[in-house]
Amino acid sequence: MTEAAARDWLDANEPALRDRLYDFVRLPSVSTDPAYAEGMGQAAEFLSTYLRDIGFDRVAVNATPGHPILTGEWTGAPGAPTILVYGHYDVQPPDPLDQWQSAPFEPTLRDGRIYGRGISDDKGPLMVALGAMEALMATTGALPVNVRLLIEGSEEMGSAHLEDFVVAHQDLVTADFLLSADGAMWRADLPSVTVASRGMAALNVTVRGAAKDLHSGRYGGGVPNAAQVLVEMLAALHDPRTGAVAVPGFYDGVAVPDNETRAALADIPFDEAAFLEGLGVKKGAGEAGYSFLERNWLRPTLEINGMSAGYTGPGFKTVIGATAEAKISCRLVPGQDPMRILELLEAELTRLCPDCATLSIARKPGVAWPSALPLDHPGLRLAMDVLEELYGQPARAVRMGATIPIAEMFDRVLDMGTVFFSFSTADEDYHAPNEFFRLERWQDGLRAWVAYLTRLAKAA
Amino acid sequence: MTEAAARDWLDANEPALRDRLYDFVRLPSVSTDPAYAEGMGQAAEFLSTYLRDIGFDRVAVNATPGHPILTGEWTGAPGAPTILVYGHYDVQPPDPLDQWQSAPFEPTLRDGRIYGRGISDDKGPLMVALGAMEALMATTGALPVNVRLLIEGSEEMGSAHLEDFVVAHQDLVTADFLLSADGAMWRADLPSVTVASRGMAALNVTVRGAAKDLHSGRYGGGVPNAAQVLVEMLAALHDPRTGAVAVPGFYDGVAVPDNETRAALADIPFDEAAFLEGLGVKKGAGEAGYSFLERNWLRPTLEINGMSAGYTGPGFKTVIGATAEAKISCRLVPGQDPMRILELLEAELTRLCPDCATLSIARKPGVAWPSALPLDHPGLRLAMDVLEELYGQPARAVRMGATIPIAEMFDRVLDMGTVFFSFSTADEDYHAPNEFFRLERWQDGLRAWVAYLTRLAKAA
């Protein structure tokens, strides 16, 4: 049996796979800082060699205006499904260095956790996926399904050139769905798969009263105060009784969560009070009648992300600022079109701005669409089954309040669903000092990916 | 006749007085910059010598923790009124130097305007007062009334030590009223005397939602957004229908302007539309049912002077800021107690702050009381009579929307009224490059001060 043989191979070879992971982590592939250019080159070279060693064909280090994107494929299973496996080889900068307990680019095992920059995001989870495929190739000379690889080097820079690459090289990425080695699991105590993310649209509002700042004594009371105008406009964007967004049309197309969905969320073990307390929050806030998870996962929002007006330095200055500015973003759920939301918001701001002030609006370049995988997607069902078997408890379909760029982009550009099958966890301090990856999750992940690929072939 | 003789003397000696003014302006007495310490010393020395030359007694350069305060007196008119003449010998810094058309400390006459730093604020108007007294002393050997002098050197620094000095040396400042050579006339085309100023009380409000900034996707919708809480609180401080302040008790004790007061204001030639247009304001704003002058002179206000929350830099950052902050100041009119207003405002902010947020308030140190001179004050009536005779049109009693620290302080500390009798004008670019003093106003002022002092003796 393919899966059993590969598992035996893993049991024997896990230490060697782990050594390879450590070698990979030692290469300082920080994409955002040109000082690490050598580390980026080494990491791309390391990976492409490894991919060829495993047995992938057409392995290529594709130049882009940013860092190279690695591709490769194994298509020796005609009739079987084809998946696109996604990961990234770049990591966050290691600063602040003095807060690391061991050197960021020297992987160190302590108390069941392997510490190192990028080991959780995304080098560990990526090597989980590749290690599982190595095990399958080593034991059977083949993979159970067709696999294409897309491993980028600019994820920590916002994947700037990935969309252009995907659009230009669809032959390299064509697949039934995307299986992502990136994207952390929500919690260590709960097996879960992320199935949806919210979209985003944002804009900057500027209100002008007078041509220049005016003295609040000599003019105050009789001239428009841009800050006052702005707070009145912003306050009017929510219904004070319900906390709902009060922009006309904002909820058009948004489904009220049905009882089944709400029950599934309520069934997820989640201590809302402890969670909020951990954030230093006295009391939850938001749309009345919903739990935190419902508000964050199922409902769209309008948030003020920044605001400035008049004098903001130390002490006081009795000035009436000529302008006041706010940055506003909306998180969107299925049924909402980000461009339409921007139009509605702009229309409402225009309506709310009084005659005494001048309004100008600048959209944040780029929007993100909400994205959701149907709960009956076969790749998703399989992921949940594998997790349930591994952990002895049902896996949960969870959502993200934030945008997940890779899922949003593949959904939008290629109409391709993304199944997240990463074994890192959201608490592993990625983007922070002392990033770590749980040793047990590394081992779990190797077995889970072997199981997933094997059973995907059978399910087809 | 005393007045006629002094006027003849002025006609003959105005060029010499002007030369002395120029010498005074040449001394760079910038109080805020220690680099000008020598100029400050020279100006104090120049003035004390001049005061003795005129014939003042007990001339003293009184040390303070800041710059010295000059005092002196002439009390040879028993039974006649005693006035305290106020002025200051310090000036604003001359920066930006490259915007001056002639050197700031080299007085230059161009087109009927004498340019120089401090010539309008307050060296010119101060030398008007002193020149008139020199004329009276030179022609009659005496002054018509008793005069005390209080000439400070820290006015441009906020008169930090003046109140302490006045309290500690009441014998040096005791008088029937204060006659100020400082404080510009409102407009060049309208003889006016300033009779009232608004008080001020201010505070800083900080609202906290969570313990730290949170990602607006991962948390947005379910945690308090401090910026949102703040805008709702700030918006609720005004009645949206009337533009009136909605803090309970705010207007307690404030008289609704009577018809006579409103008619007097309406009678002042003032093109509100042109004034607002000059400020770049599309339309006036404020309490409904009032003109600009009524709003600014007669009505109290609550203004947001500054506001900041979340991310305020370039571009966007999808953050929910942990805190949001606003600076709020109130301008107050007679009937309002600044300390009581702070209490009311704090109580209302506390009431408005929702359970999900934490409020903290810091009062601006120091408040100012509203101040107003009764319209039948003899010193005021006389000033208006002298102006009417000089300019051939009725002088107007005007008010200030801002606080006038000297009037507020003498009113509060010594219950002494202040009559402003300055011949500078508010448009003379004091505190800015190319400050000037109108030559004609210099000459008008000398005659007016002679008339004022002479007639004050007769009126008594």
PDB file of N, CA, C and O in Angstrom, chain A residues 143-177:
ATOM      1  N   LEU A 143       4.006   9.994  -7.998  1.00  0.00           N
ATOM      2  CA  LEU A 143       3.059  10.650  -7.087  1.00  0.00           C
ATOM      3  C   LEU A 143       1.672  10.116  -7.422  1.00  0.00           C
ATOM      4  O   LEU A 143       1.407   9.749  -8.574  1.00  0.00           O
ATOM      5  N   PRO A 144       0.768  10.088  -6.435  1.00  0.00           N
ATOM      6  CA  PRO A 144      -0.579   9.551  -6.709  1.00  0.00           C
ATOM      7  C   PRO A 144      -1.394  10.457  -7.618  1.00  0.00           C
ATOM      8  O   PRO A 144      -2.323   9.996  -8.276  1.00  0.00           O
ATOM      9  N   VAL A 145      -1.088  11.734  -7.608  1.00  0.00           N
ATOM     10  CA  VAL A 145      -1.836  12.705  -8.425  1.00  0.00           C
ATOM     11  C   VAL A 145      -0.823  13.568  -9.162  1.00  0.00           C
ATOM     12  O   VAL A 145       0.374  13.553  -8.857  1.00  0.00           O
ATOM     13  N   ASN A 146      -1.329  14.341 -10.100  1.00  0.00           N
ATOM     14  CA  ASN A 146      -0.461  15.283 -10.803  1.00  0.00           C
ATOM     15  C   ASN A 146      -0.273  16.532  -9.928  1.00  0.00           C
ATOM     16  O   ASN A 146      -1.235  17.026  -9.349  1.00  0.00           O
ATOM     17  N   VAL A 147       0.966  16.983  -9.886  1.00  0.00           N
ATOM     18  CA  VAL A 147       1.270  18.117  -9.009  1.00  0.00           C
ATOM     19  C   VAL A 147       2.012  19.194  -9.798  1.00  0.00           C
ATOM     20  O   VAL A 147       3.006  18.907 -10.488  1.00  0.00           O
ATOM     21  N   ARG A 148       1.512  20.406  -9.681  1.00  0.00           N
ATOM     22  CA  ARG A 148       2.282  21.557 -10.173  1.00  0.00           C
ATOM     23  C   ARG A 148       2.711  22.359  -8.942  1.00  0.00           C
ATOM     24  O   ARG A 148       2.036  22.350  -7.914  1.00  0.00           O
ATOM     25  N   LEU A 149       3.820  23.023  -9.060  1.00  0.00           N
ATOM     26  CA  LEU A 149       4.361  23.777  -7.924  1.00  0.00           C
ATOM     27  C   LEU A 149       4.453  25.254  -8.274  1.00  0.00           C
ATOM     28  O   LEU A 149       4.809  25.617  -9.404  1.00  0.00           O
ATOM     29  N   LEU A 150       4.151  26.081  -7.320  1.00  0.00           N
ATOM     30  CA  LEU A 150       4.289  27.538  -7.484  1.00  0.00           C
ATOM     31  C   LEU A 150       4.839  28.052  -6.157  1.00  0.00           C
ATOM     32  O   LEU A 150       4.120  28.109  -5.157  1.00  0.00           O
ATOM     33  N   ILE A 151       6.130  28.368  -6.160  1.00  0.00           N
ATOM     34  CA  ILE A 151       6.789  28.768  -4.919  1.00  0.00           C
ATOM     35  C   ILE A 151       7.417  30.138  -5.138  1.00  0.00           C
ATOM     36  O   ILE A 151       8.384  30.277  -5.895  1.00  0.00           O
ATOM     37  N   GLU A 152       6.825  31.116  -4.501  1.00  0.00           N
ATOM     38  CA  GLU A 152       7.272  32.484  -4.803  1.00  0.00           C
ATOM     39  C   GLU A 152       8.284  32.994  -3.774  1.00  0.00           C
ATOM     40  O   GLU A 152       8.451  32.394  -2.692  1.00  0.00           O
ATOM     41  N   GLY A 153       8.926  34.121  -4.107  1.00  0.00           N
ATOM     42  CA  GLY A 153       9.947  34.696  -3.231  1.00  0.00           C
ATOM     43  C   GLY A 153       9.609  36.100  -2.779  1.00  0.00           C
ATOM     44  O   GLY A 153      10.436  36.809  -2.209  1.00  0.00           O
ATOM     45  N   SER A 154       8.359  36.531  -3.012  1.00  0.00           N
ATOM     46  CA  SER A 154       7.992  37.907  -2.642  1.00  0.00           C
ATOM     47  C   SER A 154       6.721  37.939  -1.810  1.00  0.00           C
ATOM     48  O   SER A 154       6.051  38.972  -1.745  1.00  0.00           O
ATOM     49  N   GLU A 155       6.403  36.843  -1.136  1.00  0.00           N
ATOM     50  CA  GLU A 155       5.152  36.832  -0.370  1.00  0.00           C
ATOM     51  C   GLU A 155       5.189  37.867   0.736  1.00  0.00           C
ATOM     52  O   GLU A 155       4.190  38.546   1.010  1.00  0.00           O
ATOM     53  N   GLU A 156       6.336  38.009   1.377  1.00  0.00           N
ATOM     54  CA  GLU A 156       6.436  38.975   2.484  1.00  0.00           C
ATOM     55  C   GLU A 156       6.497  40.415   1.994  1.00  0.00           C
ATOM     56  O   GLU A 156       6.559  41.352   2.791  1.00  0.00           O
ATOM     57  N   MET A 157       6.519  40.601   0.665  1.00  0.00           N
ATOM     58  CA  MET A 157       6.468  41.941   0.084  1.00  0.00           C
ATOM     59  C   MET A 157       5.116  42.191  -0.558  1.00  0.00           C
ATOM     60  O   MET A 157       4.957  43.128  -1.334  1.00  0.00           O
ATOM     61  N   GLY A 158       4.150  41.322  -0.326  1.00  0.00           N
ATOM     62  CA  GLY A 158       2.822  41.526  -0.904  1.00  0.00           C
ATOM     63  C   GLY A 158       2.625  40.829  -2.232  1.00  0.00           C
ATOM     64  O   GLY A 158       1.692  41.146  -2.968  1.00  0.00           O
ATOM     65  N   SER A 159       3.502  39.872  -2.572  1.00  0.00           N
ATOM     66  CA  SER A 159       3.335  39.066  -3.802  1.00  0.00           C
ATOM     67  C   SER A 159       3.123  39.939  -5.027  1.00  0.00           C
ATOM     68  O   SER A 159       2.286  39.650  -5.889  1.00  0.00           O
ATOM     69  N   ALA A 160       3.923  41.008  -5.107  1.00  0.00           N
ATOM     70  CA  ALA A 160       3.647  42.044  -6.102  1.00  0.00           C
ATOM     71  C   ALA A 160       3.527  41.519  -7.531  1.00  0.00           C
ATOM     72  O   ALA A 160       2.677  41.992  -8.282  1.00  0.00           O
ATOM     73  N   HIS A 161       4.353  40.569  -7.922  1.00  0.00           N
ATOM     74  CA  HIS A 161       4.366  40.170  -9.337  1.00  0.00           C
ATOM     75  C   HIS A 161       3.733  38.817  -9.580  1.00  0.00           C
ATOM     76  O   HIS A 161       3.765  38.299 -10.692  1.00  0.00           O
ATOM     77  N   LEU A 162       3.148  38.239  -8.556  1.00  0.00           N
ATOM     78  CA  LEU A 162       2.592  36.888  -8.688  1.00  0.00           C
ATOM     79  C   LEU A 162       1.403  36.854  -9.645  1.00  0.00           C
ATOM     80  O   LEU A 162       1.293  35.965 -10.484  1.00  0.00           O
ATOM     81  N   GLU A 163       0.513  37.848  -9.507  1.00  0.00           N
ATOM     82  CA  GLU A 163      -0.681  37.825 -10.365  1.00  0.00           C
ATOM     83  C   GLU A 163      -0.298  37.926 -11.841  1.00  0.00           C
ATOM     84  O   GLU A 163      -0.809  37.175 -12.666  1.00  0.00           O
ATOM     85  N   ASP A 164       0.616  38.848 -12.155  1.00  0.00           N
ATOM     86  CA  ASP A 164       1.057  38.975 -13.548  1.00  0.00           C
ATOM     87  C   ASP A 164       1.651  37.652 -14.051  1.00  0.00           C
ATOM     88  O   ASP A 164       1.400  37.230 -15.188  1.00  0.00           O
ATOM     89  N   PHE A 165       2.432  37.017 -13.198  1.00  0.00           N
ATOM     90  CA  PHE A 165       3.066  35.755 -13.596  1.00  0.00           C
ATOM     91  C   PHE A 165       2.018  34.676 -13.865  1.00  0.00           C
ATOM     92  O   PHE A 165       2.091  33.960 -14.873  1.00  0.00           O
ATOM     93  N   VAL A 166       1.056  34.592 -12.976  1.00  0.00           N
ATOM     94  CA  VAL A 166       0.014  33.569 -13.116  1.00  0.00           C
ATOM     95  C   VAL A 166      -0.795  33.797 -14.390  1.00  0.00           C
ATOM     96  O   VAL A 166      -1.080  32.860 -15.151  1.00  0.00           O
ATOM     97  N   VAL A 167      -1.120  35.055 -14.645  1.00  0.00           N
ATOM     98  CA  VAL A 167      -1.897  35.376 -15.839  1.00  0.00           C
ATOM     99  C   VAL A 167      -1.086  35.044 -17.091  1.00  0.00           C
ATOM    100  O   VAL A 167      -1.596  34.486 -18.066  1.00  0.00           O
ATOM    101  N   ALA A 168       0.208  35.337 -17.047  1.00  0.00           N
ATOM    102  CA  ALA A 168       1.053  35.132 -18.237  1.00  0.00           C
ATOM    103  C   ALA A 168       1.445  33.668 -18.445  1.00  0.00           C
ATOM    104  O   ALA A 168       1.845  33.292 -19.540  1.00  0.00           O
ATOM    105  N   HIS A 169       1.399  32.868 -17.377  1.00  0.00           N
ATOM    106  CA  HIS A 169       1.863  31.476 -17.502  1.00  0.00           C
ATOM    107  C   HIS A 169       0.817  30.505 -16.972  1.00  0.00           C
ATOM    108  O   HIS A 169       1.082  29.694 -16.096  1.00  0.00           O
ATOM    109  N   GLN A 170      -0.375  30.590 -17.538  1.00  0.00           N
ATOM    110  CA  GLN A 170      -1.453  29.752 -17.027  1.00  0.00           C
ATOM    111  C   GLN A 170      -1.146  28.272 -17.215  1.00  0.00           C
ATOM    112  O   GLN A 170      -1.609  27.432 -16.435  1.00  0.00           O
ATOM    113  N   ASP A 171      -0.351  27.955 -18.258  1.00  0.00           N
ATOM    114  CA  ASP A 171       0.009  26.552 -18.479  1.00  0.00           C
ATOM    115  C   ASP A 171       0.789  25.967 -17.303  1.00  0.00           C
ATOM    116  O   ASP A 171       0.736  24.768 -17.047  1.00  0.00           O
ATOM    117  N   LEU A 172       1.499  26.811 -16.590  1.00  0.00           N
ATOM    118  CA  LEU A 172       2.303  26.318 -15.462  1.00  0.00           C
ATOM    119  C   LEU A 172       1.474  26.111 -14.197  1.00  0.00           C
ATOM    120  O   LEU A 172       1.932  25.451 -13.256  1.00  0.00           O
ATOM    121  N   VAL A 173       0.297  26.697 -14.142  1.00  0.00           N
ATOM    122  CA  VAL A 173      -0.466  26.679 -12.891  1.00  0.00           C
ATOM    123  C   VAL A 173      -1.837  26.018 -13.021  1.00  0.00           C
ATOM    124  O   VAL A 173      -2.589  25.942 -12.051  1.00  0.00           O
ATOM    125  N   THR A 174      -2.165  25.562 -14.203  1.00  0.00           N
ATOM    126  CA  THR A 174      -3.475  24.937 -14.392  1.00  0.00           C
ATOM    127  C   THR A 174      -3.619  23.726 -13.458  1.00  0.00           C
ATOM    128  O   THR A 174      -2.722  22.895 -13.369  1.00  0.00           O
ATOM    129  N   ALA A 175      -4.737  23.663 -12.755  1.00  0.00           N
ATOM    130  CA  ALA A 175      -4.958  22.569 -11.801  1.00  0.00           C
ATOM    131  C   ALA A 175      -6.427  22.534 -11.416  1.00  0.00           C
ATOM    132  O   ALA A 175      -7.187  23.460 -11.744  1.00  0.00           O
ATOM    133  N   ASP A 176      -6.827  21.487 -10.738  1.00  0.00           N
ATOM    134  CA  ASP A 176      -8.214  21.407 -10.271  1.00  0.00           C
ATOM    135  C   ASP A 176      -8.447  22.349  -9.094  1.00  0.00           C
ATOM    136  O   ASP A 176      -9.508  22.943  -8.963  1.00  0.00           O
ATOM    137  N   PHE A 177      -7.466  22.439  -8.258  1.00  0.00           N
ATOM    138  CA  PHE A 177      -7.542  23.424  -7.178  1.00  0.00           C
ATOM    139  C   PHE A 177      -6.143  23.673  -6.628  1.00  0.00           C
ATOM    140  O   PHE A 177      -5.189  22.965  -6.981  1.00  0.00           O
TER     141      PHE A 177
END
